Each structure stands twice: as structure tokens, then as C-alpha cells.
């Protein structure tokens, strides 16, 4: 592959950007990682590296130690193969076959209208560069490249317990350079489904399509405390307001693309009486002004648009009432902050909705560093919908990762970082799910830490990665591998 075909010709380190360019060409949507996994398996074989796909679908690659360091502690380099696939409204991009189209702008590599996949493609690229480099000093290395991280951490959950031998794990799925991650939130999903009864669209009524777009969206853990607008919650408020003032029927309501991304867009098709069209338009304009005031300085590009359309079916009034009232009451955002910090402890994201005239589904993702708090909030959501006769499901629960402030690896990382970059690194516990929590539960003896380059707006179109922090991450990775080997 000629990395010059992508806009990475002059970027350093060349080996890392070469591998990231390859990843941008290969579809790697969650639960559909076969193509990228097969490609990397063939690459590993071409490098003479032992590799296998274990029972959970994860790819493991092994590299022998540098000469003289065979007895050093084994190190596992870990990243996930899949990416969140989101695009802006009206953009033609098929994530099942189309390559990502990155551009270089100043100190950023970004995708303008889709997600970039730097989360966690850059982590994978760093690992491949380390396994390819014959000059690195290191002990025995294992690469653990997991599948389905973004939709429930399925690969980590299904990982066999006897396939890894390393004692140290470096997770390369962090998104703020210079800030070591020492722990993470656990979480769980709540899935709400209901089958209803469709009715004919009322004779002589007009169908109106209402769209909300232009919101920033973002990662449902990292950005959840920033007050960004949730398109589903905003449109629910609008529909409830219209319903209180005018006869209204609901034909459909859709929004969001992933349970772990704050919804940027939502749309609904409603039916209203023709004589109320002008009044409804006036109220929608007031909502545009109201939302712009509420989201000033946070989501100033939000737009509400409406136009006439057609519809054949509507929900029954009973189903409509259940859904709108339940969604309006459903929590979204930070539930509780971590005491004495600016970081969320527990939060929830209303991530997707798909209501049609006779069926409906919505999804929530709850995160918390405290398991009992996660259970409490998922319980509240489930109880809310049970009051309406719906039985939600709690799925994809995963453990958090408790920090070990006495970790020898943490002490070494601080020492090497200060030596290489002349300053003390920051440390944090991230309000997002890392596979480290699951891996720690399966391999409790592992000493682990997470780091990586700075990535902006992961899980949203316009996602970008800072170029200079990729080079620094590569410098740190090389230095750490050498220090671990020599220290032994």
C-alpha cells in the first residue's frame, strides 16, 4: 500500500500512518469486523508472526522478545478493531463497503462528514507499527485486537481465559494525550420494545414531517456532562407541547444511530388538522428560538425544519400517549457527579428511537463507576416503562475498572513520561467503557494502564485526531516497552 495515496505522505511516524491508512480502506463496523480481521491475520502471517482468532472472535498476534530479553515480563498491547459508524444527514456513505475519506487540516487528521475511526484505529495502527519494527527493544509481546467493542464489548466479554500469557497490559484506547487512564466506568443497556396497534391516517388531516438536525452529538460518556442537545429528547418535548395544544396523531418517530452516541438528529411524522397548520408552524418557530437560547454556547447550529409529507398509518392514541409521556419523563444526562471532581459518576444516554405506527424500540446506555448506582439508574428506567405495561430488557452489562494507585506500571509510566517529555503526566478515571474492566475480571493478575493520542468528537461526524500526539504516543510506547524489558 502506498500511504501517499491517502493524505499521510509527510506525517510521522510514517509506519503508524501507513497502517492507519490501510484501516481507513477496510469496513469495520461493529459486529462486521471479518474483513479487517482477515486482512490483519494475513499481514501477521506475512511478517512471520504467530497469530490466531480465538473463540470470542478476537485476533491475537505474538511477537518474540528482542534478543537477550526473553525473560522480561510479557506485555499485551490491546485495542479494538471496530468503529462507530455515523454520518451527517444527506451524506451518501455506505459503511459496509465505502472507505473512510480522511483529510489533513493543520494539526488534525479528520473525516468531515463521517466518523473517522481513530477510535480505535490509531490504537491498532500503533500496535501494528510496534510489531513490524525490528529495532524495538522489548520482551515477549502479544497483540489483543478485539471485536465488537462499540456495541456491548462482545469481543472482550467472550475472550477465553487461558489465551493470554502477558503480565502487563497497555490499552491504546484513550483519547487525551498526556493523561493516563487508571480506571473506567462500567455500564449496561436498557432496551425498550413495544408492539402496538396501527390505525388509518385521519381523513382530511395533513401530514407534517418535523426534523431536528445540526446538533454536535458526541460520545455518550466523554461528552455527556457538557450539556449537548439530545435530538430525541428535544423532539419529544416539542411533540408533547404540540399535543397539549392541538389534536395530533403520531405516525413515526426516529432518531439517533447508536446507543453510545448522543443523538444529533431526529425526525417525526405527525398528523394535524388543516386549520391548525399555521398555528403549528408558529409554535415550531418559537421552539427553534427557545432551543437556541437553551443551547447557546453549546449547540448553536441546531435547526428545526418542517414540511408537509404523506402518511398512511398512525399509532393508536393509547400507544402514542404511552410513548410520548414515557420518553418525556425518561432521564438523559448526568445522574450524579463524582464527589469533589468535575467528572460524572453516573449517567444515562437515550441513544436511539424507532417508533412506527405498530411497533416501537428505544435504547438507553447507563454508565457508572459504582455498580450499585448503575443498577439503580437502570432500575429507574425499567420501572418508568413498566408503569406503561412495557417490560424493558437490561443487556450488555460490563464491569468497571478500579484504579490501583500503587501499581508498579503506573510508577514506571510516570517516570518514563517525565523523562521523555519533561513534565508530569495527568491521570484520570474515564466516564466511558474500556475493555480493561472486563479483561481485569478475566485476568486479575494483569497490571494495566491506558493511553493514546488526543481524539476529538469520537462517535460523531467530524471526528479528528491530533497529529503531533500520535507521534508522541509512538515515542512513549517505544520507551515503555524498552523500559519494561530492561527493568526486568
PDB file of N, CA and C in Angstrom, residues 218-271:
ATOM      1  N   UNK A 218     -21.838  13.392  19.889  1.00  0.00           N
ATOM      2  CA  UNK A 218     -20.621  13.085  20.626  1.00  0.00           C
ATOM      3  C   UNK A 218     -20.718  11.799  21.411  1.00  0.00           C
ATOM      4  N   UNK A 219     -19.660  11.503  22.131  1.00  0.00           N
ATOM      5  CA  UNK A 219     -19.538  10.279  22.920  1.00  0.00           C
ATOM      6  C   UNK A 219     -20.455  10.371  24.132  1.00  0.00           C
ATOM      7  N   UNK A 220     -21.216   9.321  24.364  1.00  0.00           N
ATOM      8  CA  UNK A 220     -22.228   9.372  25.423  1.00  0.00           C
ATOM      9  C   UNK A 220     -21.636   9.277  26.820  1.00  0.00           C
ATOM     10  N   UNK A 221     -20.335   9.053  26.933  1.00  0.00           N
ATOM     11  CA  UNK A 221     -19.688   9.095  28.232  1.00  0.00           C
ATOM     12  C   UNK A 221     -18.801  10.320  28.362  1.00  0.00           C
ATOM     13  N   UNK A 222     -17.910  10.501  27.407  1.00  0.00           N
ATOM     14  CA  UNK A 222     -16.924  11.579  27.480  1.00  0.00           C
ATOM     15  C   UNK A 222     -17.579  12.954  27.388  1.00  0.00           C
ATOM     16  N   UNK A 223     -18.621  13.088  26.580  1.00  0.00           N
ATOM     17  CA  UNK A 223     -19.254  14.397  26.362  1.00  0.00           C
ATOM     18  C   UNK A 223     -20.567  14.579  27.110  1.00  0.00           C
ATOM     19  N   UNK A 224     -20.972  13.613  27.919  1.00  0.00           N
ATOM     20  CA  UNK A 224     -22.318  13.628  28.493  1.00  0.00           C
ATOM     21  C   UNK A 224     -22.531  14.782  29.473  1.00  0.00           C
ATOM     22  N   UNK A 225     -21.462  15.287  30.084  1.00  0.00           N
ATOM     23  CA  UNK A 225     -21.595  16.349  31.085  1.00  0.00           C
ATOM     24  C   UNK A 225     -21.522  17.748  30.476  1.00  0.00           C
ATOM     25  N   UNK A 226     -21.384  17.849  29.156  1.00  0.00           N
ATOM     26  CA  UNK A 226     -21.179  19.146  28.516  1.00  0.00           C
ATOM     27  C   UNK A 226     -22.474  19.854  28.137  1.00  0.00           C
ATOM     28  N   UNK A 227     -23.601  19.212  28.387  1.00  0.00           N
ATOM     29  CA  UNK A 227     -24.874  19.860  28.107  1.00  0.00           C
ATOM     30  C   UNK A 227     -25.264  19.887  26.648  1.00  0.00           C
ATOM     31  N   UNK A 228     -24.678  19.023  25.838  1.00  0.00           N
ATOM     32  CA  UNK A 228     -25.026  18.988  24.423  1.00  0.00           C
ATOM     33  C   UNK A 228     -26.466  18.506  24.244  1.00  0.00           C
ATOM     34  N   UNK A 229     -27.120  19.022  23.215  1.00  0.00           N
ATOM     35  CA  UNK A 229     -28.509  18.672  22.985  1.00  0.00           C
ATOM     36  C   UNK A 229     -28.685  17.232  22.544  1.00  0.00           C
ATOM     37  N   UNK A 230     -29.749  16.610  23.027  1.00  0.00           N
ATOM     38  CA  UNK A 230     -30.145  15.271  22.595  1.00  0.00           C
ATOM     39  C   UNK A 230     -31.363  15.436  21.688  1.00  0.00           C
ATOM     40  N   UNK A 231     -31.199  15.107  20.400  1.00  0.00           N
ATOM     41  CA  UNK A 231     -32.262  15.355  19.425  1.00  0.00           C
ATOM     42  C   UNK A 231     -33.553  14.623  19.780  1.00  0.00           C
ATOM     43  N   UNK A 232     -33.437  13.422  20.340  1.00  0.00           N
ATOM     44  CA  UNK A 232     -34.635  12.655  20.695  1.00  0.00           C
ATOM     45  C   UNK A 232     -35.398  13.346  21.823  1.00  0.00           C
ATOM     46  N   UNK A 233     -34.677  13.772  22.856  1.00  0.00           N
ATOM     47  CA  UNK A 233     -35.342  14.444  23.975  1.00  0.00           C
ATOM     48  C   UNK A 233     -35.948  15.780  23.538  1.00  0.00           C
ATOM     49  N   UNK A 234     -35.241  16.522  22.698  1.00  0.00           N
ATOM     50  CA  UNK A 234     -35.764  17.809  22.244  1.00  0.00           C
ATOM     51  C   UNK A 234     -37.035  17.629  21.418  1.00  0.00           C
ATOM     52  N   UNK A 235     -37.013  16.666  20.496  1.00  0.00           N
ATOM     53  CA  UNK A 235     -38.194  16.460  19.662  1.00  0.00           C
ATOM     54  C   UNK A 235     -39.359  15.915  20.485  1.00  0.00           C
ATOM     55  N   UNK A 236     -39.061  15.114  21.501  1.00  0.00           N
ATOM     56  CA  UNK A 236     -40.126  14.642  22.391  1.00  0.00           C
ATOM     57  C   UNK A 236     -40.807  15.818  23.086  1.00  0.00           C
ATOM     58  N   UNK A 237     -40.022  16.765  23.562  1.00  0.00           N
ATOM     59  CA  UNK A 237     -40.598  17.953  24.206  1.00  0.00           C
ATOM     60  C   UNK A 237     -41.506  18.713  23.245  1.00  0.00           C
ATOM     61  N   UNK A 238     -41.044  18.843  22.013  1.00  0.00           N
ATOM     62  CA  UNK A 238     -41.838  19.566  21.017  1.00  0.00           C
ATOM     63  C   UNK A 238     -43.157  18.849  20.749  1.00  0.00           C
ATOM     64  N   UNK A 239     -43.090  17.535  20.578  1.00  0.00           N
ATOM     65  CA  UNK A 239     -44.304  16.768  20.297  1.00  0.00           C
ATOM     66  C   UNK A 239     -45.285  16.834  21.462  1.00  0.00           C
ATOM     67  N   UNK A 240     -44.771  16.747  22.684  1.00  0.00           N
ATOM     68  CA  UNK A 240     -45.654  16.845  23.855  1.00  0.00           C
ATOM     69  C   UNK A 240     -46.314  18.223  23.923  1.00  0.00           C
ATOM     70  N   UNK A 241     -45.542  19.257  23.575  1.00  0.00           N
ATOM     71  CA  UNK A 241     -46.089  20.613  23.574  1.00  0.00           C
ATOM     72  C   UNK A 241     -47.187  20.764  22.527  1.00  0.00           C
ATOM     73  N   UNK A 242     -46.945  20.243  21.328  1.00  0.00           N
ATOM     74  CA  UNK A 242     -47.962  20.303  20.277  1.00  0.00           C
ATOM     75  C   UNK A 242     -49.214  19.529  20.675  1.00  0.00           C
ATOM     76  N   UNK A 243     -49.003  18.363  21.278  1.00  0.00           N
ATOM     77  CA  UNK A 243     -50.128  17.505  21.655  1.00  0.00           C
ATOM     78  C   UNK A 243     -51.017  18.177  22.700  1.00  0.00           C
ATOM     79  N   UNK A 244     -50.419  18.986  23.568  1.00  0.00           N
ATOM     80  CA  UNK A 244     -51.201  19.668  24.601  1.00  0.00           C
ATOM     81  C   UNK A 244     -52.085  20.777  24.013  1.00  0.00           C
ATOM     82  N   UNK A 245     -51.699  21.303  22.858  1.00  0.00           N
ATOM     83  CA  UNK A 245     -52.397  22.466  22.314  1.00  0.00           C
ATOM     84  C   UNK A 245     -53.271  22.178  21.100  1.00  0.00           C
ATOM     85  N   UNK A 246     -52.998  21.052  20.416  1.00  0.00           N
ATOM     86  CA  UNK A 246     -53.744  20.750  19.198  1.00  0.00           C
ATOM     87  C   UNK A 246     -54.047  19.255  19.134  1.00  0.00           C
ATOM     88  N   UNK A 247     -55.139  18.876  18.476  1.00  0.00           N
ATOM     89  CA  UNK A 247     -55.306  17.459  18.154  1.00  0.00           C
ATOM     90  C   UNK A 247     -54.129  16.999  17.289  1.00  0.00           C
ATOM     91  N   UNK A 248     -53.530  15.889  17.658  1.00  0.00           N
ATOM     92  CA  UNK A 248     -52.305  15.443  16.983  1.00  0.00           C
ATOM     93  C   UNK A 248     -52.245  13.927  16.990  1.00  0.00           C
ATOM     94  N   UNK A 249     -51.788  13.348  15.898  1.00  0.00           N
ATOM     95  CA  UNK A 249     -51.531  11.908  15.858  1.00  0.00           C
ATOM     96  C   UNK A 249     -50.110  11.680  15.364  1.00  0.00           C
ATOM     97  N   UNK A 250     -49.513  10.594  15.816  1.00  0.00           N
ATOM     98  CA  UNK A 250     -48.111  10.299  15.522  1.00  0.00           C
ATOM     99  C   UNK A 250     -48.020   9.099  14.589  1.00  0.00           C
ATOM    100  N   UNK A 251     -47.337   9.296  13.472  1.00  0.00           N
ATOM    101  CA  UNK A 251     -47.141   8.212  12.504  1.00  0.00           C
ATOM    102  C   UNK A 251     -45.792   7.532  12.691  1.00  0.00           C
ATOM    103  N   UNK A 252     -44.735   8.320  12.930  1.00  0.00           N
ATOM    104  CA  UNK A 252     -43.406   7.736  13.138  1.00  0.00           C
ATOM    105  C   UNK A 252     -42.534   8.714  13.901  1.00  0.00           C
ATOM    106  N   UNK A 253     -41.491   8.171  14.535  1.00  0.00           N
ATOM    107  CA  UNK A 253     -40.537   8.974  15.311  1.00  0.00           C
ATOM    108  C   UNK A 253     -39.230   8.199  15.299  1.00  0.00           C
ATOM    109  N   UNK A 254     -38.218   8.748  14.655  1.00  0.00           N
ATOM    110  CA  UNK A 254     -36.918   8.079  14.581  1.00  0.00           C
ATOM    111  C   UNK A 254     -35.814   9.050  14.966  1.00  0.00           C
ATOM    112  N   UNK A 255     -34.708   8.512  15.477  1.00  0.00           N
ATOM    113  CA  UNK A 255     -33.583   9.365  15.824  1.00  0.00           C
ATOM    114  C   UNK A 255     -32.438   8.575  16.412  1.00  0.00           C
ATOM    115  N   UNK A 256     -31.241   9.146  16.319  1.00  0.00           N
ATOM    116  CA  UNK A 256     -30.049   8.501  16.851  1.00  0.00           C
ATOM    117  C   UNK A 256     -29.608   7.338  15.995  1.00  0.00           C
ATOM    118  N   UNK A 257     -28.325   6.996  16.112  1.00  0.00           N
ATOM    119  CA  UNK A 257     -27.779   5.882  15.335  1.00  0.00           C
ATOM    120  C   UNK A 257     -27.047   4.858  16.185  1.00  0.00           C
ATOM    121  N   UNK A 258     -26.741   5.185  17.431  1.00  0.00           N
ATOM    122  CA  UNK A 258     -26.011   4.246  18.290  1.00  0.00           C
ATOM    123  C   UNK A 258     -26.332   4.552  19.737  1.00  0.00           C
ATOM    124  N   UNK A 259     -26.390   3.523  20.549  1.00  0.00           N
ATOM    125  CA  UNK A 259     -26.746   3.712  21.946  1.00  0.00           C
ATOM    126  C   UNK A 259     -25.670   4.474  22.696  1.00  0.00           C
ATOM    127  N   UNK A 260     -24.428   4.466  22.195  1.00  0.00           N
ATOM    128  CA  UNK A 260     -23.323   5.121  22.887  1.00  0.00           C
ATOM    129  C   UNK A 260     -22.922   6.441  22.246  1.00  0.00           C
ATOM    130  N   UNK A 261     -23.796   7.014  21.443  1.00  0.00           N
ATOM    131  CA  UNK A 261     -23.565   8.337  20.855  1.00  0.00           C
ATOM    132  C   UNK A 261     -24.755   9.232  21.176  1.00  0.00           C
ATOM    133  N   UNK A 262     -24.488  10.467  21.575  1.00  0.00           N
ATOM    134  CA  UNK A 262     -25.563  11.416  21.842  1.00  0.00           C
ATOM    135  C   UNK A 262     -26.258  11.729  20.517  1.00  0.00           C
ATOM    136  N   UNK A 263     -27.577  11.554  20.435  1.00  0.00           N
ATOM    137  CA  UNK A 263     -28.268  11.715  19.143  1.00  0.00           C
ATOM    138  C   UNK A 263     -28.162  13.142  18.602  1.00  0.00           C
ATOM    139  N   UNK A 264     -27.739  13.250  17.347  1.00  0.00           N
ATOM    140  CA  UNK A 264     -27.600  14.549  16.688  1.00  0.00           C
ATOM    141  C   UNK A 264     -28.840  14.929  15.892  1.00  0.00           C
ATOM    142  N   UNK A 265     -29.587  13.928  15.452  1.00  0.00           N
ATOM    143  CA  UNK A 265     -30.717  14.171  14.558  1.00  0.00           C
ATOM    144  C   UNK A 265     -31.908  13.314  14.972  1.00  0.00           C
ATOM    145  N   UNK A 266     -33.105  13.826  14.707  1.00  0.00           N
ATOM    146  CA  UNK A 266     -34.337  13.065  14.938  1.00  0.00           C
ATOM    147  C   UNK A 266     -35.417  13.638  14.041  1.00  0.00           C
ATOM    148  N   UNK A 267     -36.390  12.805  13.706  1.00  0.00           N
ATOM    149  CA  UNK A 267     -37.498  13.278  12.872  1.00  0.00           C
ATOM    150  C   UNK A 267     -38.778  12.561  13.271  1.00  0.00           C
ATOM    151  N   UNK A 268     -39.891  13.237  13.065  1.00  0.00           N
ATOM    152  CA  UNK A 268     -41.203  12.661  13.356  1.00  0.00           C
ATOM    153  C   UNK A 268     -42.178  13.067  12.263  1.00  0.00           C
ATOM    154  N   UNK A 269     -43.080  12.154  11.950  1.00  0.00           N
ATOM    155  CA  UNK A 269     -44.188  12.450  11.042  1.00  0.00           C
ATOM    156  C   UNK A 269     -45.463  12.454  11.878  1.00  0.00           C
ATOM    157  N   UNK A 270     -46.155  13.574  11.869  1.00  0.00           N
ATOM    158  CA  UNK A 270     -47.368  13.717  12.662  1.00  0.00           C
ATOM    159  C   UNK A 270     -48.545  14.064  11.744  1.00  0.00           C
ATOM    160  N   UNK A 271     -49.738  13.903  12.274  1.00  0.00           N
ATOM    161  CA  UNK A 271     -50.939  14.342  11.582  1.00  0.00           C
ATOM    162  C   UNK A 271     -51.606  15.445  12.371  1.00  0.00           C
TER     163      UNK A 271
END
